[in-house]
Short mmCIF file of C-alpha atoms and ligand atoms in Angstrom, two decimals:
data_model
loop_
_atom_site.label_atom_id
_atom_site.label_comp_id
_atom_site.label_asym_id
_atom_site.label_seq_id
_atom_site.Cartn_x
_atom_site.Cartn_y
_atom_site.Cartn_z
CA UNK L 1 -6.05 -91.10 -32.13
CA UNK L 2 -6.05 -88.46 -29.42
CA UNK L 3 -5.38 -86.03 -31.88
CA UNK L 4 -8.00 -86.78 -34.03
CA UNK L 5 -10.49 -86.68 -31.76
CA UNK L 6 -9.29 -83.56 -30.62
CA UNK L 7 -9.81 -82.21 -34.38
CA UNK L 8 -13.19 -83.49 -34.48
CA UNK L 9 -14.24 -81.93 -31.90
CA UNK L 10 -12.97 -78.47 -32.90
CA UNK L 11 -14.59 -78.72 -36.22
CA UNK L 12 -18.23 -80.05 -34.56
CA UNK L 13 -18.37 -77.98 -31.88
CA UNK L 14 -22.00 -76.54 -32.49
CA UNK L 15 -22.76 -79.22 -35.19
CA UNK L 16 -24.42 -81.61 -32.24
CA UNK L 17 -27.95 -80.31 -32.27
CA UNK L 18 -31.30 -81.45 -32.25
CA UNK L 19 -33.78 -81.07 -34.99
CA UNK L 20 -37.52 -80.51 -33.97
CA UNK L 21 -40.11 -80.37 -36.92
CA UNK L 22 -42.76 -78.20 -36.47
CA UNK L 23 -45.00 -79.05 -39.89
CA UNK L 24 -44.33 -81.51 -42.76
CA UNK L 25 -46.72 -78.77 -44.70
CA UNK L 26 -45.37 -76.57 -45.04
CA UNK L 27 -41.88 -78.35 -43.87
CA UNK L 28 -40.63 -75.94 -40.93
CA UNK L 29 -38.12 -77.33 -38.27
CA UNK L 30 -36.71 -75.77 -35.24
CA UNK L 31 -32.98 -76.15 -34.17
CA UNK L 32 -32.17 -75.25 -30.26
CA UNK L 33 -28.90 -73.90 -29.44
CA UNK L 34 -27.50 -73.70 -33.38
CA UNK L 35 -25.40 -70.92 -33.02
CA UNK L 36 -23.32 -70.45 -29.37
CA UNK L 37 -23.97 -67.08 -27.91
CA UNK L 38 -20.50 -65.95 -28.45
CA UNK L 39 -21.54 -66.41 -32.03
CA UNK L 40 -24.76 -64.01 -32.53
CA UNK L 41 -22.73 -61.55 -30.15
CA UNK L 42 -19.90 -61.66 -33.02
CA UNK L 43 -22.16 -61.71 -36.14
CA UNK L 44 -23.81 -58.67 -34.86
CA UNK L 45 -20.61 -56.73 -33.84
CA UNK L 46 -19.69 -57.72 -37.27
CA UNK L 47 -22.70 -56.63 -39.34
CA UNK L 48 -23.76 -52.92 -36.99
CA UNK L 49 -21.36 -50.70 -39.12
CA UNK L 50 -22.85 -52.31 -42.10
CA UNK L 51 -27.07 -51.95 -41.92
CA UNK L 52 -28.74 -50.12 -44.02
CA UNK L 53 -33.07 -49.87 -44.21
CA UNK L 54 -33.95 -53.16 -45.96
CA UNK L 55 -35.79 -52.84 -49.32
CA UNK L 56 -37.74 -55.32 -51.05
CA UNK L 57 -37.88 -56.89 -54.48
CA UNK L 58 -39.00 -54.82 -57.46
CA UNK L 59 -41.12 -57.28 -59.20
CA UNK L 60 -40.93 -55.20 -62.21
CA UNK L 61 -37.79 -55.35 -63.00
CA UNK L 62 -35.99 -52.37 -61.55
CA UNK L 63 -34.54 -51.30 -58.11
CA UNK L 64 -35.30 -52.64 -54.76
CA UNK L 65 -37.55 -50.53 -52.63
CA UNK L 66 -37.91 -49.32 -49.05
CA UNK L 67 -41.11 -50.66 -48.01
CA UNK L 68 -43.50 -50.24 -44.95
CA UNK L 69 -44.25 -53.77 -45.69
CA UNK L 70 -40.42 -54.83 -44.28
CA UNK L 71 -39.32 -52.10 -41.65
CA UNK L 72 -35.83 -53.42 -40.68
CA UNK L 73 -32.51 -52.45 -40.79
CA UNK L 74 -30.28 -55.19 -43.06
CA UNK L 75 -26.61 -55.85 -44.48
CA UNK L 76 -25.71 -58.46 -46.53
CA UNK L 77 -22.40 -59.98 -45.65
CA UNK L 78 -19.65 -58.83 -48.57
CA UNK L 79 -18.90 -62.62 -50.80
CA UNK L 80 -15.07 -62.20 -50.02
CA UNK L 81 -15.62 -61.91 -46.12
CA UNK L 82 -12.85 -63.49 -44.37
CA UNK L 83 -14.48 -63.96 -41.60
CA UNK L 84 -13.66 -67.40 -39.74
CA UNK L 85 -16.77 -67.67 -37.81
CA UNK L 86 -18.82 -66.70 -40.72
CA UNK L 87 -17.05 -69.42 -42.60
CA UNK L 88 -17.80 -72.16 -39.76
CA UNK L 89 -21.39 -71.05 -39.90
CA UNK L 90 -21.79 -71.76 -43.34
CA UNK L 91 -20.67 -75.04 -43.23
CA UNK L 92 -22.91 -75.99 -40.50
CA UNK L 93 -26.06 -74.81 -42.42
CA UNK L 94 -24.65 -76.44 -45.62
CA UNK L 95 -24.42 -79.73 -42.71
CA UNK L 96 -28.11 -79.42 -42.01
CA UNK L 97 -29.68 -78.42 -44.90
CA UNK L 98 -27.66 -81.02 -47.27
CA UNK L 99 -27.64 -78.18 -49.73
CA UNK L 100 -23.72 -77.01 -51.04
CA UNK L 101 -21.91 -73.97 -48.86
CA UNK L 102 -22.41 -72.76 -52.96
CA UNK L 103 -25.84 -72.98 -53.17
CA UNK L 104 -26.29 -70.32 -50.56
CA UNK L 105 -26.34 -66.46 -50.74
CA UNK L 106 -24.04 -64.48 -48.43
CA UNK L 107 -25.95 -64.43 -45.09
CA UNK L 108 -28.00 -61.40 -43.97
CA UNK L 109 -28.40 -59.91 -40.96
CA UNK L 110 -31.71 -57.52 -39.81
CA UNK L 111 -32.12 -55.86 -36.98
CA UNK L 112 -36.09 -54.87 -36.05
CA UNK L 113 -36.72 -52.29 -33.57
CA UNK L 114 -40.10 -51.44 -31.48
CA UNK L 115 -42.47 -51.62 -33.99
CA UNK L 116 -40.43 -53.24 -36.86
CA UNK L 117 -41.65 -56.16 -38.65
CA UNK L 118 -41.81 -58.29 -42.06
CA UNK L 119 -45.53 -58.62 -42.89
CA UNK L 120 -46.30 -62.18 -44.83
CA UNK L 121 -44.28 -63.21 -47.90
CA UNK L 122 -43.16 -65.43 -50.04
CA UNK L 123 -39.21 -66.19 -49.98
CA UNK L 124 -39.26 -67.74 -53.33
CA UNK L 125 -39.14 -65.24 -56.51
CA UNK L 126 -42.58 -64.72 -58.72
CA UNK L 127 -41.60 -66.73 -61.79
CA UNK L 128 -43.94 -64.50 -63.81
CA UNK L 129 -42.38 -60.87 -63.11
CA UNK L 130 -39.31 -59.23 -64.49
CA UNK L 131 -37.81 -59.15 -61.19
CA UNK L 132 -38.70 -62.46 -60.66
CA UNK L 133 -36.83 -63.72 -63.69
CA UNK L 134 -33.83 -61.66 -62.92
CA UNK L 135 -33.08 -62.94 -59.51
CA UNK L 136 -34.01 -66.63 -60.78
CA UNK L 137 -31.32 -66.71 -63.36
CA UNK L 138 -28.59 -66.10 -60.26
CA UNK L 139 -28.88 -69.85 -58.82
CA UNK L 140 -32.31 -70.87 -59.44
CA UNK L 141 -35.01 -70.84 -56.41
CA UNK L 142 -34.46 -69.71 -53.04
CA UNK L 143 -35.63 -73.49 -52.07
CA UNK L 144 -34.78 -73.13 -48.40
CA UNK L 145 -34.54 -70.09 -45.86
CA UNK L 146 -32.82 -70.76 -42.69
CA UNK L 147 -33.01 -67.96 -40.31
CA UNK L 148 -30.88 -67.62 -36.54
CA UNK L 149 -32.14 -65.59 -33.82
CA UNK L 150 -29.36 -63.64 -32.96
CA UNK L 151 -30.99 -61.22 -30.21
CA UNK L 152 -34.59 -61.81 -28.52
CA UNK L 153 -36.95 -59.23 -28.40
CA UNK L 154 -38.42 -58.58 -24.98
CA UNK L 155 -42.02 -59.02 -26.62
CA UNK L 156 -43.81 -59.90 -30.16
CA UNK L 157 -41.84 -60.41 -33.44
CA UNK L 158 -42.55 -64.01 -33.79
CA UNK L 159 -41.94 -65.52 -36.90
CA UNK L 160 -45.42 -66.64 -38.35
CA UNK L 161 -46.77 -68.80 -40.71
CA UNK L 162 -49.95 -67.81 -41.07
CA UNK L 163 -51.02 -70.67 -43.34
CA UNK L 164 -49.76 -73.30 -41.37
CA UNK L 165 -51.20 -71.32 -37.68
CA UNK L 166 -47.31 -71.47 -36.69
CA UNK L 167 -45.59 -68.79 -34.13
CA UNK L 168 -41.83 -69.14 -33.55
CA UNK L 169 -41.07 -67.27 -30.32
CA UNK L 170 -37.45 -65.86 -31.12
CA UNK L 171 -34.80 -67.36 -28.63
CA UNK L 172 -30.95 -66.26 -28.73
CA UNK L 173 -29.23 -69.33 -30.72
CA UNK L 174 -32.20 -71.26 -32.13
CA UNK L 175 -32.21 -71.69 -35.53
CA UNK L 176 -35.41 -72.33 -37.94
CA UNK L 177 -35.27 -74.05 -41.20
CA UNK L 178 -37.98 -73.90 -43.56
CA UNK L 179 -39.10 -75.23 -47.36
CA UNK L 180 -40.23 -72.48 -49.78
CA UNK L 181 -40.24 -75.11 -52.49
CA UNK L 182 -42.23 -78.84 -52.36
CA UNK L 183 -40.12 -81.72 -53.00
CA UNK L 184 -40.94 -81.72 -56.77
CA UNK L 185 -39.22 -78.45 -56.85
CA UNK L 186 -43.03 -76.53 -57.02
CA UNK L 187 -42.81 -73.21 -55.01
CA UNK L 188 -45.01 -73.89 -51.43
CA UNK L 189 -48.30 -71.55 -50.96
CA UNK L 190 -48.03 -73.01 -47.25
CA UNK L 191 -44.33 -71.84 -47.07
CA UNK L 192 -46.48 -67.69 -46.86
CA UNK L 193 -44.41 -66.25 -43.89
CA UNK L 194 -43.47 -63.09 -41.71
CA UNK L 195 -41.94 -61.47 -38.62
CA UNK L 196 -44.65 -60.06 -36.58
CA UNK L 197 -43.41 -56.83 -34.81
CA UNK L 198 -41.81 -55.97 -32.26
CA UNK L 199 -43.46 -55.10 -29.13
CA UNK L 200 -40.43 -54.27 -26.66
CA UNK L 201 -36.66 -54.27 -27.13
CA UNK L 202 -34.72 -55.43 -30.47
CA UNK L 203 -34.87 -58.31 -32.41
CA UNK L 204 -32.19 -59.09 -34.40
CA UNK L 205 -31.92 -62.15 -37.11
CA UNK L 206 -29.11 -64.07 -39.15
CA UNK L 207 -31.06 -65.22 -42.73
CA UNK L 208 -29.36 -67.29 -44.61
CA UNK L 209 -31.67 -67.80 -48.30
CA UNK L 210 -30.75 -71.30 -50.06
CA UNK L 211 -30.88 -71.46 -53.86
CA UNK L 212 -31.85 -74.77 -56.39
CA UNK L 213 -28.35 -74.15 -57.88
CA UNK L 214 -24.82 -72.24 -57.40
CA UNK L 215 -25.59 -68.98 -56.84
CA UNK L 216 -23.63 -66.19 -58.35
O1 PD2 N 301 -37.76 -61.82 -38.94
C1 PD2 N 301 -38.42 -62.79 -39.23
O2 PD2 N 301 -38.95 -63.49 -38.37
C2 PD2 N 301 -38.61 -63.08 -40.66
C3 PD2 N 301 -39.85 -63.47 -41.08
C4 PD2 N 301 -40.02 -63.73 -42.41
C5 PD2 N 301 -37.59 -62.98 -41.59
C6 PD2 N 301 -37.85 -63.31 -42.91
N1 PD2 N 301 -39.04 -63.68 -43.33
C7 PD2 N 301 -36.81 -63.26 -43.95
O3 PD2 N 301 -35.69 -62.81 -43.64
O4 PD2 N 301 -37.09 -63.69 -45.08
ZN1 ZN N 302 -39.03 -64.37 -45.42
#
């Protein structure tokens, strides 16, 4: 019995956490202490050797673009990352979000520095674009978008929803879930969203985008 216990609380650790909602419309919650601080130290040790300047979605078909609009530095983690921590992180999102460890693309990290930010946008793909189509037919929507502060900023680059007058003040460990879809599946106007920039220090984030289906 001890021993069991034990295990479970190995496996939990982290998974007690509160859920705040912040807006049923657009849905947007707020999770304190998600990740442990060990945990954004190691995902960003992890990901540094990795970033490259982040692009954003060629809606006409071809490559991604670097883009005033989104001026941060990014690396997707590689699929076949054997990466324990990683791993546990996963299954805590798949935990909260009820959505399959399957269902969700490899998580991204971004680091914004003075003066970086990710003006307002949609996280789901334009159904009516090339580009659009082409990321929709790997998994479907990106449904839900959970994103982990992984390194405060000293001042600005609050997550905004400008629709919904929302302003998530970064904090080391918090996570923030939001809907980019409606619960009929219908992609969410109210779901329009950015990072505001940075006014002083770094601000570094842990996005993890969550697909209608297996994505591939
Ligand atoms: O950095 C942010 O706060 C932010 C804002 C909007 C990140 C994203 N979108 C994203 O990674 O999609
Ligand atoms: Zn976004």
């Amino acid at each position: 019995m001890r021993v069991l216990l034990f295990i479970s609380m190995i496996c939990c650790s982290y998974a007690d956490y509160e859920i705040k909602t912040l807006s049923t419309h657009p849905r947007v919650y707020v999770i304190p202490n998600f990740l442990s601080e060990k945990e954004c130290d190691h995902l960003i040790e992890l990901s540094t050797p990795m970033l490259e300047r982040s692009t954003v979605l060629n809606e006409q078909g071809g490559i991604d673009s670097i883009d005033e609009r989104r001026s941060s530095y990014g690396a997707f983690f590689p699929t076949d990352l054997q990466d324990r921590t990683v791993r546990k992180i996963e299954r805590r999102i798949a935990d909260l979000t009820h959505y399959p460890v399957e269902n969700g693309e490899s998580i991204q990290i971004l680091r914004y520095k003075k003066g970086g930010e990710y003006q307002p946008h949609f996280d789901y793909f334009p159904r009516s674009t090339l580009g659009g189509a082409s990321a929709l037919s790997r998994g479907g929507q990106r449904v839900a978008t959970v994103i982990m502060y992984l390194k405060a900023p000293s001042a600005g680059g609050e997550t905004i929803f400008p629709r919904a007058n929302l302003s998530i003040v970064p904090k080391k460990g918090t996570a923030l879930l939001f809907y980019n879809c409606l619960e009929n599946g219908q992609e969410d106007p109210l779901s329009l969203h950015g990072g505001a920039p940075v006014k002083g220090g770094e601000k570094w984030i842990a996005t993890k985008w969550i697909r209608e289906g297996v994505f591939y």
